[in-house]
Amino acid sequence: MKPIVVLDAPSNLGLRMPAPGVVPGCYKLAGALRDQGLLHKLGASDAGYVVPPRYDISAWSPGDGVFNASAIANYTVRLADRIGKHLDQGEFPVVLGGDCSILLAPMLTLRQKGRYGLAYFDGSADFLRLAQAGRIGAAAGETLALITGRGQADITDIGGLGPYVQDSDVVVLGNRDDDEDVPNLAEAGILAWTAPQIQAEGAAAVAARTLRRFDGLDGFWVHLDVDVLDIEVMPAADAPDPGGLQYSELLDLLRPMLADDRCVGFHVTIYDPDLDPDGRYAAELTDAIVAAFA
């Protein structure tokens, strides 16, 4: 295993306000997991943090496209540069978000280095459902669409490098059966395993088939949105839902992926400490991440 470095990316730029005037709390994710001793338990080095621009949607109106777009593009470039330096040093970045829009950064830097795949753990695919409903605004709700080149060019084609990942090189894992993007993924040819399909097939078998999807690529990145977990397991998320994975199932998927030599990095997003006042879910999430690397 390469040396693990933990890098904070506390951006909430891609989320809607949970209530008027309330800033999304997922920017506190990194601090909450650090407080649980994540670095020590992983035996990781501290890579510091990349400070995001201020969250400000005051000038945004429906029809303006993605809000905080300029800030997201700026942050993507800076975070991509930091992640790229750790990759160049032979290290394994564990990036603590933030919301799902931080995924733009690792995929941008990997696009500069070659052709890489993506294991996309998420309760919803974040692909085209918002665009189809005319609700564009939150980048975190369209992350998979953006990294595959669908959307406004100032985010999807930074440096003329879009799309950052090919449709055929993405595997979506754990979205719900009623996710509006299930047919959209099929139409795009993106391999997807819903949570019930994973449970029916068996997590170990799905992990093996996912890894085969990355054959011939230069490597792959792992994206973990904690709302892939069932709401009873992880209610402290931006959009928790029933019908998700249990921790045991998630670990059976993650362990072989993180142990694979082709895996170059991992990040976790969307856990919201504001919804977890006693830190119970932070402790369970920290233990799961450590167990996934064991």
Short mmCIF file of C-alpha atoms in Angstrom, two decimals:
data_model
loop_
_atom_site.label_atom_id
_atom_site.label_comp_id
_atom_site.label_asym_id
_atom_site.label_seq_id
_atom_site.Cartn_x
_atom_site.Cartn_y
_atom_site.Cartn_z
CA MET A 1 0.00 0.00 0.00
CA LYS A 2 1.25 3.47 -0.86
CA PRO A 3 1.69 5.95 2.00
CA ILE A 4 -1.69 7.45 2.87
CA VAL A 5 -2.04 11.23 3.10
CA VAL A 6 -5.21 12.90 4.35
CA LEU A 7 -6.19 16.13 2.62
CA ASP A 8 -9.17 18.26 3.64
CA ALA A 9 -11.42 19.69 0.92
CA PRO A 10 -14.14 21.37 3.02
CA SER A 11 -16.19 22.77 0.15
CA ASN A 12 -19.97 23.07 0.31
CA LEU A 13 -20.18 25.11 -2.91
CA GLY A 14 -22.18 22.48 -4.78
CA LEU A 15 -25.13 22.18 -2.39
CA ARG A 16 -28.39 24.00 -1.96
CA MET A 17 -29.09 25.65 1.38
CA PRO A 18 -30.97 23.18 3.63
CA ALA A 19 -33.10 26.13 4.79
CA PRO A 20 -33.13 29.83 3.88
CA GLY A 21 -29.98 31.48 5.16
CA VAL A 22 -28.49 28.19 6.41
CA VAL A 23 -25.13 27.18 4.91
CA PRO A 24 -24.77 23.42 4.23
CA GLY A 25 -22.87 21.83 7.11
CA CYS A 26 -20.89 19.21 5.21
CA TYR A 27 -17.88 21.54 5.22
CA LYS A 28 -17.40 20.33 8.81
CA LEU A 29 -16.96 16.69 7.69
CA ALA A 30 -13.17 16.75 7.76
CA GLY A 31 -12.97 18.21 11.24
CA ALA A 32 -15.46 15.69 12.60
CA LEU A 33 -13.53 12.70 11.24
CA ARG A 34 -10.22 14.13 12.39
CA ASP A 35 -11.72 14.51 15.86
CA GLN A 36 -12.44 10.77 15.77
CA GLY A 37 -8.73 10.07 15.25
CA LEU A 38 -8.94 9.12 11.58
CA LEU A 39 -5.34 10.05 10.74
CA HIS A 40 -3.86 8.09 13.63
CA LYS A 41 -6.08 5.08 12.97
CA LEU A 42 -5.09 5.06 9.29
CA GLY A 43 -1.42 5.68 10.03
CA ALA A 44 -1.71 8.59 7.60
CA SER A 45 0.28 11.76 7.11
CA ASP A 46 -1.45 15.12 7.33
CA ALA A 47 -1.58 16.85 3.94
CA GLY A 48 -3.40 19.90 5.30
CA TYR A 49 -6.34 21.44 3.52
CA VAL A 50 -7.38 23.45 0.49
CA VAL A 51 -9.53 26.40 1.58
CA PRO A 52 -12.64 26.84 -0.59
CA PRO A 53 -14.10 30.16 -1.71
CA ARG A 54 -16.98 31.61 0.27
CA TYR A 55 -20.41 30.07 -0.28
CA ASP A 56 -22.55 32.79 -1.86
CA ILE A 57 -25.64 32.25 -4.00
CA SER A 58 -27.16 35.66 -3.37
CA ALA A 59 -26.81 36.76 -6.98
CA TRP A 60 -28.00 33.48 -8.50
CA SER A 61 -31.40 33.14 -10.15
CA PRO A 62 -33.11 30.14 -11.75
CA GLY A 63 -31.87 29.85 -15.31
CA ASP A 64 -28.35 30.99 -14.43
CA GLY A 65 -26.96 27.46 -14.56
CA VAL A 66 -24.84 26.04 -11.76
CA PHE A 67 -24.58 28.35 -8.80
CA ASN A 68 -21.14 29.11 -7.40
CA ALA A 69 -19.86 28.01 -10.83
CA SER A 70 -16.87 30.36 -10.94
CA ALA A 71 -15.93 29.46 -7.37
CA ILE A 72 -16.28 25.74 -8.10
CA ALA A 73 -14.07 26.01 -11.19
CA ASN A 74 -11.43 27.93 -9.24
CA TYR A 75 -11.51 25.47 -6.38
CA THR A 76 -11.37 22.50 -8.74
CA VAL A 77 -8.12 23.73 -10.27
CA ARG A 78 -6.47 24.37 -6.90
CA LEU A 79 -7.59 21.08 -5.38
CA ALA A 80 -6.62 19.17 -8.52
CA ASP A 81 -3.13 20.64 -8.30
CA ARG A 82 -2.73 19.54 -4.68
CA ILE A 83 -4.03 16.03 -5.35
CA GLY A 84 -1.80 15.75 -8.41
CA LYS A 85 1.30 16.58 -6.39
CA HIS A 86 0.56 13.82 -3.91
CA LEU A 87 -0.02 11.34 -6.72
CA ASP A 88 3.29 12.37 -8.30
CA GLN A 89 5.02 11.70 -4.97
CA GLY A 90 3.71 8.15 -4.94
CA GLU A 91 1.21 8.79 -2.17
CA PHE A 92 -2.41 7.68 -1.79
CA PRO A 93 -4.69 10.68 -1.13
CA VAL A 94 -7.67 10.26 1.18
CA VAL A 95 -9.65 13.46 0.63
CA LEU A 96 -12.20 14.58 3.19
CA GLY A 97 -15.02 16.67 1.71
CA GLY A 98 -17.20 18.57 1.38
CA ASP A 99 -19.90 17.92 -1.07
CA CYS A 100 -19.79 15.77 -4.20
CA SER A 101 -18.57 18.60 -6.42
CA ILE A 102 -15.05 18.03 -5.07
CA LEU A 103 -14.98 14.99 -7.40
CA LEU A 104 -14.25 17.36 -10.27
CA ALA A 105 -10.74 17.89 -8.89
CA PRO A 106 -9.36 14.33 -8.78
CA MET A 107 -10.91 13.51 -12.13
CA LEU A 108 -9.40 16.65 -13.67
CA THR A 109 -5.91 15.86 -12.42
CA LEU A 110 -6.22 12.21 -13.45
CA ARG A 111 -7.39 13.28 -16.92
CA GLN A 112 -4.09 15.14 -17.24
CA LYS A 113 -2.20 11.95 -16.37
CA GLY A 114 -3.97 9.40 -18.54
CA ARG A 115 -7.20 7.44 -18.73
CA TYR A 116 -8.68 6.61 -15.35
CA GLY A 117 -11.88 5.00 -14.14
CA LEU A 118 -14.25 5.88 -11.33
CA ALA A 119 -16.06 3.77 -8.75
CA TYR A 120 -18.99 6.04 -7.87
CA PHE A 121 -20.69 5.13 -4.58
CA ASP A 122 -23.78 7.28 -4.21
CA GLY A 123 -27.40 6.96 -3.17
CA SER A 124 -28.37 8.79 -6.37
CA ALA A 125 -26.39 8.83 -9.58
CA ASP A 126 -26.33 12.65 -9.84
CA PHE A 127 -26.39 12.31 -13.59
CA LEU A 128 -29.15 14.02 -15.59
CA ARG A 129 -32.25 14.05 -13.40
CA LEU A 130 -31.95 17.71 -12.37
CA ALA A 131 -31.23 18.89 -15.91
CA GLN A 132 -34.25 17.03 -17.24
CA ALA A 133 -36.44 18.58 -14.56
CA GLY A 134 -35.10 22.08 -15.28
CA ARG A 135 -33.68 22.36 -11.77
CA ILE A 136 -30.02 23.08 -12.56
CA GLY A 137 -28.32 24.90 -9.72
CA ALA A 138 -26.62 22.47 -7.36
CA ALA A 139 -23.46 20.99 -8.85
CA ALA A 140 -23.51 18.25 -6.22
CA GLY A 141 -26.78 17.02 -7.71
CA GLU A 142 -25.27 16.71 -11.19
CA THR A 143 -21.70 15.67 -10.40
CA LEU A 144 -21.58 12.60 -12.61
CA ALA A 145 -23.04 14.56 -15.51
CA LEU A 146 -20.41 17.28 -15.08
CA ILE A 147 -17.37 15.01 -14.94
CA THR A 148 -18.55 13.14 -18.04
CA GLY A 149 -18.76 16.39 -19.99
CA ARG A 150 -22.45 17.22 -19.69
CA GLY A 151 -23.12 20.81 -18.65
CA GLN A 152 -21.64 24.26 -18.84
CA ALA A 153 -18.11 24.41 -20.23
CA ASP A 154 -16.62 26.58 -17.49
CA ILE A 155 -16.95 23.55 -15.20
CA THR A 156 -16.97 20.57 -17.57
CA ASP A 157 -14.11 21.59 -19.85
CA ILE A 158 -11.50 23.26 -17.66
CA GLY A 159 -8.29 23.67 -19.64
CA GLY A 160 -9.98 22.03 -22.62
CA LEU A 161 -9.70 18.66 -20.86
CA GLY A 162 -13.34 17.63 -20.67
CA PRO A 163 -14.82 15.13 -20.32
CA TYR A 164 -12.66 14.16 -17.36
CA VAL A 165 -13.80 10.53 -17.46
CA GLN A 166 -15.40 8.41 -20.18
CA ASP A 167 -18.88 6.95 -19.67
CA SER A 168 -17.49 3.46 -20.22
CA ASP A 169 -14.97 3.96 -17.39
CA VAL A 170 -17.55 4.73 -14.68
CA VAL A 171 -19.31 2.25 -12.39
CA VAL A 172 -22.17 3.59 -10.24
CA LEU A 173 -22.71 1.62 -7.04
CA GLY A 174 -25.55 1.74 -4.53
CA ASN A 175 -28.04 4.15 -6.05
CA ARG A 176 -31.64 3.35 -5.26
CA ASP A 177 -34.03 1.40 -7.47
CA ASP A 178 -36.26 4.48 -7.72
CA ASP A 179 -33.41 6.80 -8.71
CA GLU A 180 -34.65 8.83 -11.67
CA ASP A 181 -31.26 8.34 -13.33
CA VAL A 182 -31.54 4.54 -13.66
CA PRO A 183 -32.79 4.79 -17.28
CA ASN A 184 -30.42 7.69 -18.05
CA LEU A 185 -27.42 5.62 -16.99
CA ALA A 186 -28.56 2.70 -19.11
CA GLU A 187 -29.01 4.94 -22.14
CA ALA A 188 -25.49 6.35 -21.69
CA GLY A 189 -23.99 2.87 -21.31
CA ILE A 190 -22.78 3.57 -17.78
CA LEU A 191 -22.60 0.40 -15.71
CA ALA A 192 -24.68 0.73 -12.55
CA TRP A 193 -25.55 -1.52 -9.66
CA THR A 194 -28.43 -0.35 -7.49
CA ALA A 195 -28.33 -1.19 -3.79
CA PRO A 196 -30.94 -3.98 -4.16
CA GLN A 197 -29.01 -5.43 -7.11
CA ILE A 198 -25.81 -5.45 -5.04
CA GLN A 199 -27.63 -7.17 -2.20
CA ALA A 200 -29.09 -9.77 -4.57
CA GLU A 201 -25.85 -10.46 -6.44
CA GLY A 202 -23.54 -10.24 -3.44
CA ALA A 203 -21.11 -7.43 -2.73
CA ALA A 204 -17.98 -9.51 -3.40
CA ALA A 205 -19.21 -10.49 -6.85
CA VAL A 206 -20.13 -6.90 -7.70
CA ALA A 207 -16.74 -5.66 -6.53
CA ALA A 208 -14.99 -8.20 -8.77
CA ARG A 209 -17.08 -7.19 -11.78
CA THR A 210 -16.42 -3.52 -11.07
CA LEU A 211 -12.67 -4.10 -10.99
CA ARG A 212 -12.82 -5.93 -14.31
CA ARG A 213 -14.44 -2.82 -15.77
CA PHE A 214 -11.18 -0.96 -15.08
CA ASP A 215 -8.99 -3.45 -16.97
CA GLY A 216 -6.77 -1.66 -19.48
CA LEU A 217 -7.02 1.73 -17.74
CA ASP A 218 -4.22 3.59 -15.98
CA GLY A 219 -6.05 3.28 -12.66
CA PHE A 220 -9.20 4.41 -10.90
CA TRP A 221 -10.50 6.68 -8.13
CA VAL A 222 -13.14 5.86 -5.49
CA HIS A 223 -15.88 8.37 -4.67
CA LEU A 224 -17.94 7.71 -1.53
CA ASP A 225 -21.05 9.77 -0.85
CA VAL A 226 -22.27 8.55 2.53
CA ASP A 227 -25.91 8.66 1.42
CA VAL A 228 -25.17 5.36 -0.32
CA LEU A 229 -25.82 3.97 3.17
CA ASP A 230 -29.34 3.30 4.34
CA ILE A 231 -30.94 6.14 6.30
CA GLU A 232 -31.12 3.94 9.40
CA VAL A 233 -27.34 3.56 9.25
CA MET A 234 -26.42 7.10 8.17
CA PRO A 235 -29.13 9.73 8.68
CA ALA A 236 -26.55 12.54 9.00
CA ALA A 237 -26.30 13.12 5.26
CA ASP A 238 -27.53 15.80 2.89
CA ALA A 239 -30.19 13.54 1.35
CA PRO A 240 -30.56 10.27 3.28
CA ASP A 241 -32.99 7.66 1.97
CA PRO A 242 -34.16 4.16 2.82
CA GLY A 243 -33.21 1.21 0.66
CA GLY A 244 -29.45 1.72 0.87
CA LEU A 245 -26.45 -0.37 1.82
CA GLN A 246 -25.44 -1.55 5.26
CA TYR A 247 -21.89 -0.95 6.46
CA SER A 248 -21.00 -4.63 6.06
CA GLU A 249 -22.05 -4.51 2.40
CA LEU A 250 -20.18 -1.28 1.79
CA LEU A 251 -17.01 -2.73 3.31
CA ASP A 252 -17.26 -5.86 1.17
CA LEU A 253 -17.28 -3.57 -1.85
CA LEU A 254 -14.64 -1.10 -0.72
CA ARG A 255 -11.99 -3.47 0.64
CA PRO A 256 -11.05 -5.17 -2.66
CA MET A 257 -11.17 -1.86 -4.51
CA LEU A 258 -8.91 0.00 -2.09
CA ALA A 259 -6.55 -2.99 -1.98
CA ASP A 260 -6.23 -3.07 -5.76
CA ASP A 261 -2.90 -1.68 -6.97
CA ARG A 262 -4.69 0.34 -9.64
CA CYS A 263 -6.66 2.38 -7.08
CA VAL A 264 -4.95 5.76 -6.79
CA GLY A 265 -7.16 7.65 -4.32
CA PHE A 266 -10.37 7.90 -2.34
CA HIS A 267 -12.64 10.58 -0.96
CA VAL A 268 -15.69 10.82 1.25
CA THR A 269 -18.45 13.41 1.00
CA ILE A 270 -21.85 14.64 2.23
CA TYR A 271 -21.71 13.59 5.90
CA ASP A 272 -23.09 16.59 7.81
CA PRO A 273 -21.97 17.01 11.45
CA ASP A 274 -24.80 19.47 12.03
CA LEU A 275 -27.12 16.44 11.88
CA ASP A 276 -24.97 14.43 14.29
CA PRO A 277 -24.66 16.47 17.49
CA ASP A 278 -23.26 13.65 19.64
CA GLY A 279 -20.79 12.43 16.99
CA ARG A 280 -22.17 8.90 16.88
CA TYR A 281 -22.29 8.68 13.10
CA ALA A 282 -18.88 10.32 12.72
CA ALA A 283 -17.41 7.58 14.91
CA GLU A 284 -19.10 4.82 12.91
CA LEU A 285 -18.05 6.35 9.59
CA THR A 286 -14.46 6.74 10.78
CA ASP A 287 -14.33 3.12 11.91
CA ALA A 288 -15.72 2.00 8.56
CA ILE A 289 -13.15 3.96 6.57
CA VAL A 290 -10.34 2.51 8.68
CA ALA A 291 -11.77 -0.99 8.28
CA ALA A 292 -11.96 -0.54 4.51
CA PHE A 293 -8.18 -0.03 4.42
CA ALA A 294 -7.40 -2.87 6.83
#
